[in-house]
């Protein structure tokens, strides 16, 4: 037996018990006459004491020779500590060691195994197995496990069946780039790793399973950011004989359950907002509604007043930032510099101070009088003491720019509290979006999304105006899940492929199996997929998903620990019928 107890469970009630503990050496403190060792495992830390008067001299010498991260087993008696430590659960006791065995020695770690470490991101990723020993990383992984267990519990109680779908599938042209896998037995042919189990879960509905879920790995070969990985995990769900309302109610229930069980937070309602309203009011389709600062469009109040900057642009739009009318010129210049950054791309902005005495001071006082600025303030729901920030430009571009500024101001003002949760449904997305480069439509979600029934007639006359029977769940300004009611008849699906530029032959080649399935009694169905990594990060109070993944890739898509991707030898290439030309 390596241990009778773990290193986080012993208390004063265990005093005088003989125990056996195992773990890693966190710290050694040698006072000459006495040695203390902190022994750590995933459950906590227990202090060991090696006393020259009560402990064999050879064992004391062993303790002095221990290095950081040595793996040891000790036996001894639980005794009450003279100097208690109320900062740790085991702080009332220590172990008077009578026997010690070094199970494995350790090289000196390349960074400190502490809550606050001296290791940079790349170094810690290279030695991720050591990083996992640190409390913050370990607790994040335990937190993730708790979330996934609650997801499984909720969905299982709701009658969902956990079904595995294949990882080696067929490559399709829609969506992001596929990761492809050469087939050794089928020369010149390739599998693809799934970006989503989309078609398989629809086939499960055709198969009559009614309610499906899977916590599943998915893969996309795309450019990476802090919240993206080439492999990621979805909570993938599908239901048959449902309408949109059934889906929304079911998965509101799931998120309410998670917030209650994981965070102790009760959410009364999930507001709903159309895509058009989200874009017009917040400048993006995943607005953070923990704070206000709604957009106000000012064209009728600001254009044709002799100010050329406004007159020459499509849209003049602004926000009211609460309590910032006292900003200095230096602070205002910083805001202007922020929007001029290349990644934002604005030429500048107009500021208006709504002073506490009800007067206005602005960067355009030469062009607009007090009454006109008061109209701006009313449009933006501004109050005395607020700062108005106004931008102008092409409609889509300026909304995106102002949305970024809104988030930046909220961050600066501490409005994005990680322990506050504001969920939102965004509905009625466009079904299709026109791509100027390819001169064809692309599916805003995916090709299997159903049009809203009342817009079905527009598929023939004006497809760009068709709204999708689709919905996204947004939490704190992040899209955490999305889905739709699916097309379930062959004719509508064929028309959708036609609108997306597929020839009849291409549609049959790529998706003939699904079209055929629709001819055998496919039920109405729909579903949703949550991004588990992102959901866990937000529930954990962070926005970087990498902190909640055991072995993440870096921003170049590399695993620096195992050095992947890597070259393969010529024999393997030959077996796979591949030739690399350098």
XYZ file of C-alpha atoms in Angstrom:
582
model
C 0.000 0.000 0.000
C 1.513 3.283 -1.130
C -0.790 5.432 1.001
C -3.465 5.141 3.652
C -4.563 8.748 3.165
C -4.062 11.487 0.620
C -2.228 14.697 1.389
C -5.325 16.823 1.750
C -7.496 14.864 4.144
C -5.745 14.543 7.522
C -7.064 16.749 10.364
C -6.576 17.158 14.101
C -9.096 14.330 14.647
C -6.504 11.994 13.087
C -3.917 12.822 15.776
C -1.917 9.814 17.046
C -2.884 7.703 14.015
C -0.162 5.831 12.138
C -0.429 6.758 8.454
C 1.278 6.160 5.136
C 1.494 8.993 2.585
C 2.948 9.348 -0.900
C 3.518 12.299 -3.166
C 5.943 14.879 -4.549
C 8.330 16.969 -2.494
C 7.152 20.566 -2.734
C 9.689 22.155 -0.398
C 12.413 21.207 2.117
C 13.233 23.475 5.068
C 16.383 22.459 6.976
C 16.862 24.176 10.342
C 19.773 21.943 11.370
C 18.143 20.357 14.396
C 14.938 19.767 12.513
C 13.814 19.299 8.865
C 10.375 20.013 7.478
C 9.164 18.702 4.118
C 5.956 19.705 2.341
C 4.519 16.661 0.582
C 2.075 17.319 -2.268
C -0.412 15.342 -4.308
C -3.537 16.411 -6.243
C -5.525 16.638 -3.002
C -3.295 19.033 -1.093
C -0.136 19.382 0.985
C 0.825 17.741 4.279
C 3.803 18.887 6.310
C 6.296 16.207 7.374
C 8.615 16.715 10.325
C 11.972 15.035 10.845
C 13.056 15.757 14.449
C 16.612 14.973 15.554
C 15.370 14.009 19.021
C 12.433 11.859 17.909
C 13.536 10.645 14.472
C 16.322 8.258 13.536
C 19.405 10.212 12.407
C 19.618 8.292 9.154
C 16.055 9.253 8.258
C 16.812 12.915 9.041
C 19.802 12.727 6.687
C 17.534 11.212 4.011
C 15.160 14.138 4.391
C 18.022 16.609 3.930
C 18.976 14.915 0.655
C 15.529 15.235 -0.883
C 15.137 17.473 -3.931
C 12.139 19.280 -5.337
C 9.677 16.939 -7.080
C 11.231 13.743 -5.671
C 8.507 11.107 -5.366
C 8.511 9.666 -1.847
C 6.552 7.420 0.445
C 6.555 8.058 4.194
C 5.171 6.402 7.286
C 4.682 8.091 10.593
C 2.339 9.422 13.248
C -0.079 12.321 12.932
C 0.763 14.923 15.572
C -0.533 18.397 16.375
C 1.541 21.242 14.961
C 2.995 23.751 17.373
C 2.801 26.562 14.800
C -0.524 26.051 13.052
C -1.178 27.311 9.521
C -4.778 28.405 8.994
C -4.111 28.998 5.287
C -4.121 25.273 4.482
C -6.710 22.572 5.338
C -4.055 20.318 6.919
C -2.485 23.215 8.808
C -3.279 21.880 12.301
C -1.244 18.699 11.938
C 2.047 17.291 10.681
C 3.500 13.819 10.291
C 6.346 12.743 12.567
C 8.127 10.506 10.067
C 9.458 7.104 11.101
C 10.196 5.707 7.638
C 10.869 7.223 4.223
C 11.322 5.605 0.830
C 12.396 7.516 -2.278
C 10.232 6.055 -5.023
C 11.810 8.184 -7.743
C 14.266 11.039 -7.932
C 13.681 14.139 -10.045
C 15.827 16.523 -12.011
C 15.415 20.151 -10.981
C 12.247 21.322 -12.787
C 12.711 24.006 -15.475
C 10.209 26.242 -13.657
C 8.775 26.444 -10.151
C 5.803 24.208 -9.388
C 3.896 26.975 -7.626
C 0.622 28.838 -8.166
C 2.663 31.760 -9.493
C 5.405 30.227 -11.588
C 8.487 31.676 -13.270
C 7.874 29.638 -16.444
C 6.657 31.270 -19.660
C 3.844 29.826 -21.782
C 6.047 28.005 -24.290
C 8.276 26.481 -21.590
C 5.300 25.296 -19.562
C 3.698 23.783 -22.671
C 6.907 21.896 -23.438
C 6.801 20.428 -19.932
C 3.033 20.311 -19.655
C 3.140 17.220 -17.428
C 4.954 19.377 -14.855
C 2.611 22.327 -15.401
C -0.343 20.060 -14.564
C 1.134 19.605 -11.083
C 0.508 23.297 -10.385
C -2.734 24.047 -8.552
C -4.265 26.438 -11.143
C -3.844 24.021 -14.058
C -4.902 20.966 -12.080
C -7.955 22.770 -10.711
C -8.947 23.858 -14.225
C -8.862 20.252 -15.431
C -10.859 19.073 -12.414
C -13.322 21.902 -13.080
C -13.671 20.772 -16.702
C -14.378 17.229 -15.528
C -17.077 18.516 -13.182
C -18.742 20.445 -16.022
C -18.745 17.457 -18.387
C -20.189 15.198 -15.690
C -23.027 17.672 -15.082
C -23.671 17.847 -18.840
C -23.890 14.054 -19.032
C -26.141 13.882 -15.978
C -28.561 16.504 -17.297
C -28.822 15.157 -20.837
C -29.130 11.551 -19.682
C -32.003 12.512 -17.366
C -33.640 14.289 -20.312
C -33.598 11.036 -22.300
C -30.626 11.720 -24.586
C -28.592 8.740 -25.785
C -24.791 8.998 -25.949
C -23.695 7.698 -29.367
C -20.183 7.711 -30.860
C -19.806 8.725 -34.500
C -16.814 8.051 -36.805
C -13.572 10.058 -36.809
C -12.531 8.903 -40.291
C -15.071 10.424 -42.645
C -15.405 12.008 -46.087
C -13.991 15.440 -46.874
C -16.553 18.081 -47.856
C -15.972 21.493 -49.430
C -18.089 23.564 -47.026
C -16.764 25.146 -43.830
C -13.133 25.392 -42.738
C -10.290 23.310 -44.133
C -10.333 19.623 -43.274
C -7.479 17.700 -41.763
C -7.012 14.804 -44.209
C -5.741 11.280 -43.540
C -4.309 9.187 -46.402
C -5.689 5.682 -46.816
C -3.002 2.995 -47.141
C -5.452 0.423 -48.500
C -7.132 2.747 -50.987
C -4.374 4.294 -53.061
C -4.762 8.007 -53.735
C -7.809 8.379 -51.502
C -8.185 10.197 -48.210
C -10.326 10.335 -45.129
C -11.041 13.615 -43.374
C -11.250 14.240 -39.640
C -14.704 15.618 -38.753
C -15.263 19.328 -38.249
C -18.558 18.240 -36.704
C -20.633 15.035 -36.572
C -23.368 16.982 -38.387
C -24.547 14.522 -41.025
C -24.140 11.517 -38.732
C -26.361 12.985 -36.043
C -28.984 13.763 -38.676
C -28.794 10.141 -39.825
C -29.279 9.041 -36.222
C -32.558 10.981 -36.257
C -33.539 9.181 -39.468
C -32.635 6.004 -37.582
C -35.209 6.845 -34.916
C -32.947 7.463 -31.903
C -34.938 10.671 -31.206
C -32.477 12.316 -28.767
C -28.720 12.059 -29.289
C -25.706 13.623 -27.612
C -21.975 13.182 -27.708
C -19.036 14.953 -26.103
C -16.835 14.695 -29.147
C -13.499 15.823 -30.587
C -13.723 17.887 -33.762
C -10.984 19.180 -36.050
C -10.507 22.300 -38.174
C -7.382 23.241 -40.062
C -7.685 26.999 -39.603
C -5.689 29.949 -38.302
C -5.499 29.934 -34.524
C -6.243 32.442 -31.786
C -6.282 32.297 -28.003
C -9.793 30.817 -28.080
C -9.176 28.343 -30.905
C -7.417 25.022 -31.207
C -7.039 22.744 -34.260
C -8.777 20.048 -32.224
C -11.608 21.059 -29.939
C -14.486 19.454 -28.067
C -18.204 19.861 -28.725
C -21.264 18.951 -26.722
C -23.111 17.764 -29.809
C -26.874 17.268 -29.610
C -29.804 16.481 -31.902
C -33.533 15.938 -31.363
C -36.341 14.657 -33.596
C -39.934 15.875 -33.820
C -39.047 19.316 -32.502
C -39.454 22.953 -33.431
C -37.107 25.792 -32.558
C -38.895 26.496 -29.279
C -38.322 22.922 -28.084
C -34.580 23.230 -28.740
C -34.268 26.592 -27.000
C -36.148 25.408 -23.917
C -34.125 22.193 -23.625
C -30.738 23.856 -23.796
C -31.707 26.838 -21.699
C -32.386 24.155 -19.129
C -28.916 22.706 -19.584
C -27.152 26.047 -19.135
C -29.349 26.940 -16.151
C -28.427 23.587 -14.632
C -24.699 24.183 -15.165
C -24.802 27.705 -13.744
C -26.719 26.477 -10.699
C -24.668 23.343 -10.008
C -21.239 24.682 -10.943
C -21.447 28.361 -9.971
C -24.426 28.550 -7.626
C -26.052 31.125 -9.931
C -29.778 31.210 -10.727
C -30.715 32.667 -14.117
C -34.395 33.589 -14.441
C -34.608 34.160 -18.175
C -32.681 34.031 -21.409
C -33.425 37.143 -23.486
C -33.885 36.678 -27.226
C -32.635 39.014 -29.908
C -32.760 38.801 -33.667
C -29.525 38.838 -35.632
C -30.554 42.121 -37.240
C -31.166 43.727 -33.830
C -27.853 42.462 -32.451
C -25.908 43.924 -35.367
C -27.771 47.224 -35.249
C -27.606 47.612 -31.459
C -24.213 46.114 -30.602
C -22.330 45.810 -33.903
C -21.881 42.031 -33.691
C -23.900 38.833 -33.445
C -22.606 37.818 -30.003
C -23.116 40.898 -27.829
C -22.054 41.106 -24.206
C -25.184 42.315 -22.406
C -23.683 42.453 -18.915
C -23.452 46.205 -19.530
C -25.350 48.715 -21.638
C -23.676 51.139 -24.082
C -26.130 50.360 -26.874
C -25.484 51.853 -30.290
C -27.411 54.909 -31.369
C -27.534 55.770 -35.071
C -27.142 59.506 -35.685
C -27.456 59.970 -39.456
C -30.538 62.187 -39.230
C -28.976 64.278 -36.462
C -25.363 64.511 -37.626
C -25.298 64.438 -41.426
C -25.900 67.407 -43.734
C -24.794 69.825 -41.009
C -21.663 71.028 -42.775
C -19.278 68.520 -41.173
C -17.680 66.756 -44.139
C -16.388 63.750 -42.172
C -19.967 62.730 -41.396
C -21.533 63.841 -44.659
C -19.273 61.589 -46.740
C -19.974 58.375 -44.788
C -22.759 55.798 -44.872
C -23.357 55.598 -41.130
C -22.758 57.829 -38.115
C -23.156 55.832 -34.914
C -22.166 56.243 -31.275
C -22.270 54.994 -27.691
C -22.517 56.676 -24.305
C -19.792 55.580 -21.888
C -21.079 56.034 -18.326
C -19.272 58.340 -15.927
C -16.386 59.281 -18.208
C -17.148 62.943 -19.005
C -14.234 63.906 -16.757
C -11.663 62.212 -18.988
C -8.568 64.319 -19.651
C -7.329 65.149 -23.130
C -4.587 62.562 -22.649
C -7.156 59.872 -21.875
C -9.251 60.876 -24.883
C -6.199 60.760 -27.144
C -5.557 57.192 -25.976
C -9.054 56.197 -27.066
C -8.485 57.801 -30.473
C -5.154 55.977 -30.791
C -6.874 52.705 -29.883
C -9.387 52.881 -32.749
C -6.618 53.845 -35.170
C -4.733 50.594 -34.519
C -4.311 48.590 -37.755
C -6.388 45.695 -36.425
C -9.318 48.100 -35.907
C -8.646 50.408 -38.826
C -10.675 53.525 -37.980
C -9.524 56.985 -39.085
C -10.526 58.451 -35.738
C -13.570 59.280 -33.623
C -15.542 62.209 -32.265
C -15.932 62.677 -28.513
C -18.550 64.648 -26.609
C -18.450 65.309 -22.868
C -21.907 65.526 -21.283
C -20.903 67.569 -18.265
C -22.503 67.273 -14.837
C -23.999 70.764 -15.248
C -25.832 69.681 -18.416
C -23.521 71.450 -20.866
C -21.540 69.819 -23.650
C -17.906 70.017 -24.697
C -16.861 68.185 -27.868
C -14.202 67.807 -30.506
C -16.705 69.185 -33.069
C -17.925 72.320 -31.263
C -17.289 74.333 -34.438
C -19.917 72.357 -36.311
C -22.572 71.423 -33.744
C -24.218 73.618 -31.097
C -25.399 72.673 -27.619
C -28.946 71.847 -28.751
C -27.678 69.511 -31.475
C -25.306 67.744 -29.072
C -28.203 67.377 -26.629
C -30.111 65.537 -29.364
C -27.135 63.183 -29.761
C -27.114 62.547 -26.032
C -30.835 61.795 -26.000
C -30.454 59.357 -28.905
C -27.655 57.540 -27.052
C -29.543 57.511 -23.718
C -26.688 59.471 -22.164
C -26.826 61.053 -18.710
C -24.923 63.934 -17.158
C -21.354 62.768 -16.550
C -21.277 60.425 -19.563
C -18.868 60.494 -22.482
C -20.235 60.143 -26.020
C -17.996 58.382 -28.540
C -19.077 58.691 -32.170
C -17.685 57.046 -35.300
C -18.542 57.211 -38.996
C -17.843 54.984 -41.979
C -19.158 52.155 -44.142
C -22.065 50.481 -42.358
C -20.545 47.055 -41.694
C -17.050 48.301 -41.003
C -17.965 51.107 -38.589
C -20.297 48.874 -36.592
C -17.481 46.364 -36.125
C -15.060 49.126 -35.117
C -17.463 50.631 -32.587
C -18.230 47.164 -31.198
C -14.519 46.648 -30.520
C -14.324 50.058 -28.831
C -17.390 49.257 -26.723
C -15.737 46.097 -25.416
C -12.482 47.956 -24.738
C -14.214 50.664 -22.721
C -16.144 48.036 -20.749
C -12.866 46.245 -20.000
C -11.225 49.466 -18.828
C -14.196 50.319 -16.610
C -14.413 46.842 -15.018
C -17.833 46.069 -16.483
C -16.938 42.572 -17.637
C -17.184 40.783 -14.312
C -16.203 37.129 -14.671
C -18.567 36.079 -11.874
C -21.578 37.672 -13.586
C -23.370 35.682 -16.285
C -25.613 37.134 -18.974
C -26.885 34.520 -21.468
C -28.698 35.456 -24.652
C -30.287 33.725 -27.636
C -29.592 35.317 -31.026
C -32.101 34.098 -33.621
C -33.193 34.676 -37.221
C -29.798 34.682 -38.878
C -29.594 35.114 -42.645
C -29.650 31.711 -44.311
C -27.125 32.733 -46.967
C -24.413 35.342 -47.386
C -23.093 36.527 -50.738
C -19.354 36.237 -51.359
C -18.057 38.817 -53.823
C -14.846 36.912 -54.607
C -16.483 33.612 -55.578
C -19.662 35.354 -56.779
C -21.908 32.855 -55.085
C -23.806 32.294 -51.882
C -22.305 30.605 -48.832
C -24.291 29.064 -45.993
C -24.130 31.290 -42.932
C -24.276 28.225 -40.678
C -24.101 25.090 -42.847
C -25.913 23.665 -45.885
C -28.321 21.592 -43.780
C -29.978 24.543 -42.016
C -33.662 24.958 -42.764
C -35.117 28.273 -43.897
C -37.782 29.757 -41.648
C -41.104 28.376 -42.904
C -42.522 31.835 -43.618
C -39.488 32.638 -45.819
C -39.518 29.414 -47.821
C -41.083 31.100 -50.867
C -38.119 33.497 -51.084
C -35.730 30.657 -51.964
C -36.778 31.083 -55.572
C -37.368 34.829 -55.813
C -34.908 36.442 -53.380
C -32.664 33.908 -51.583
C -30.539 36.631 -49.976
C -33.520 37.690 -47.846
C -34.268 34.216 -46.492
C -33.863 33.898 -42.735
C -32.478 30.710 -41.266
C -34.292 28.660 -38.669
C -31.075 28.990 -36.687
C -30.022 30.178 -33.243
C -26.858 30.890 -31.287
C -26.462 30.915 -27.535
C -24.259 33.760 -26.348
C -22.764 34.022 -22.865
C -20.858 37.117 -21.762
C -20.065 38.185 -25.305
C -18.974 34.734 -26.472
C -20.830 32.358 -28.739
C -20.913 29.165 -26.690
C -23.288 27.192 -28.879
C -25.201 27.256 -32.100
C -27.615 25.166 -34.068
C -30.655 25.056 -36.264
C -33.744 23.210 -37.341
C -32.547 21.032 -40.224
C -33.779 20.464 -43.720
C -35.367 16.998 -43.766
C -36.724 16.617 -47.290
C -34.716 15.861 -50.403
C -36.178 18.602 -52.602
C -35.383 21.489 -50.243
C -31.921 20.088 -49.601
C -31.278 19.832 -53.334
C -32.399 23.450 -53.798
C -30.043 24.526 -51.013
C -27.090 22.801 -52.683
C -28.062 24.476 -55.952
C -28.034 27.935 -54.309
C -24.588 27.162 -52.875
C -23.202 26.485 -56.338
C -23.115 22.676 -56.308
C -23.919 20.921 -59.531
C -26.372 18.059 -59.222
C -23.508 15.603 -59.698
C -21.357 17.302 -57.028
C -24.229 17.304 -54.538
C -24.835 13.597 -55.094
C -21.110 12.801 -54.882
C -20.658 14.732 -51.633
C -23.975 14.183 -49.872
C -25.836 11.509 -51.781
C -25.969 9.306 -48.681
C -27.913 12.010 -46.797
C -30.246 12.742 -49.707
C -31.002 9.032 -50.008
C -31.733 8.811 -46.275
C -34.308 11.585 -46.616
C -36.284 9.295 -48.926
C -36.857 6.771 -46.128
C -39.053 8.726 -43.753
C -36.800 11.377 -42.224
C -38.516 13.098 -39.254
C -38.405 16.847 -38.584
C -35.304 17.401 -36.484
C -32.882 19.978 -35.172
C -30.066 20.387 -32.744
C -27.293 22.399 -31.263
C -23.613 22.059 -30.447
C -21.851 23.787 -27.570
C -18.141 24.505 -27.655
C -17.142 22.722 -24.460
C -13.694 24.318 -24.217
C -15.096 27.843 -24.432
C -18.051 27.102 -22.156
C -15.761 25.699 -19.453
C -13.400 28.673 -19.731
C -16.228 31.195 -19.288
C -17.708 29.276 -16.351
C -14.198 29.188 -14.907
C -13.909 32.969 -15.168
C -11.394 33.009 -18.018
C -11.505 33.536 -21.771
C -8.533 31.455 -22.933
C -9.596 27.889 -23.635
C -6.001 26.603 -23.604
C -5.953 26.850 -19.798
C -8.671 24.192 -19.604
C -7.172 21.674 -22.052
C -4.776 19.052 -20.722
C -2.369 19.075 -23.672
C -3.099 22.099 -25.893
C -1.425 23.193 -29.103
C 0.361 26.548 -29.343
C -0.664 29.437 -31.597
C 1.078 27.759 -34.531
C -0.908 24.564 -34.061
C 2.115 22.700 -32.695
C 2.383 20.403 -29.710
C 5.796 21.507 -28.467
C 5.864 18.753 -25.845
C 5.800 15.823 -28.285
C 7.045 17.929 -31.233
C 4.072 17.405 -33.523
C 3.391 17.693 -36.379
C 6.564 15.956 -37.506
C 8.069 14.324 -40.572
C 7.475 10.670 -41.341
C 10.011 8.409 -42.975
C 10.147 7.449 -46.637
C 8.849 3.924 -46.030
C 5.688 5.298 -44.427
C 5.227 7.748 -47.285
C 5.609 4.915 -49.788
C 3.049 2.781 -47.947
C 0.606 5.671 -48.082
C 1.309 6.279 -51.783
C 2.548 9.791 -50.989
C 5.514 11.712 -52.288
C 6.762 14.946 -50.733
C 8.413 17.322 -53.170
C 10.633 19.827 -51.378
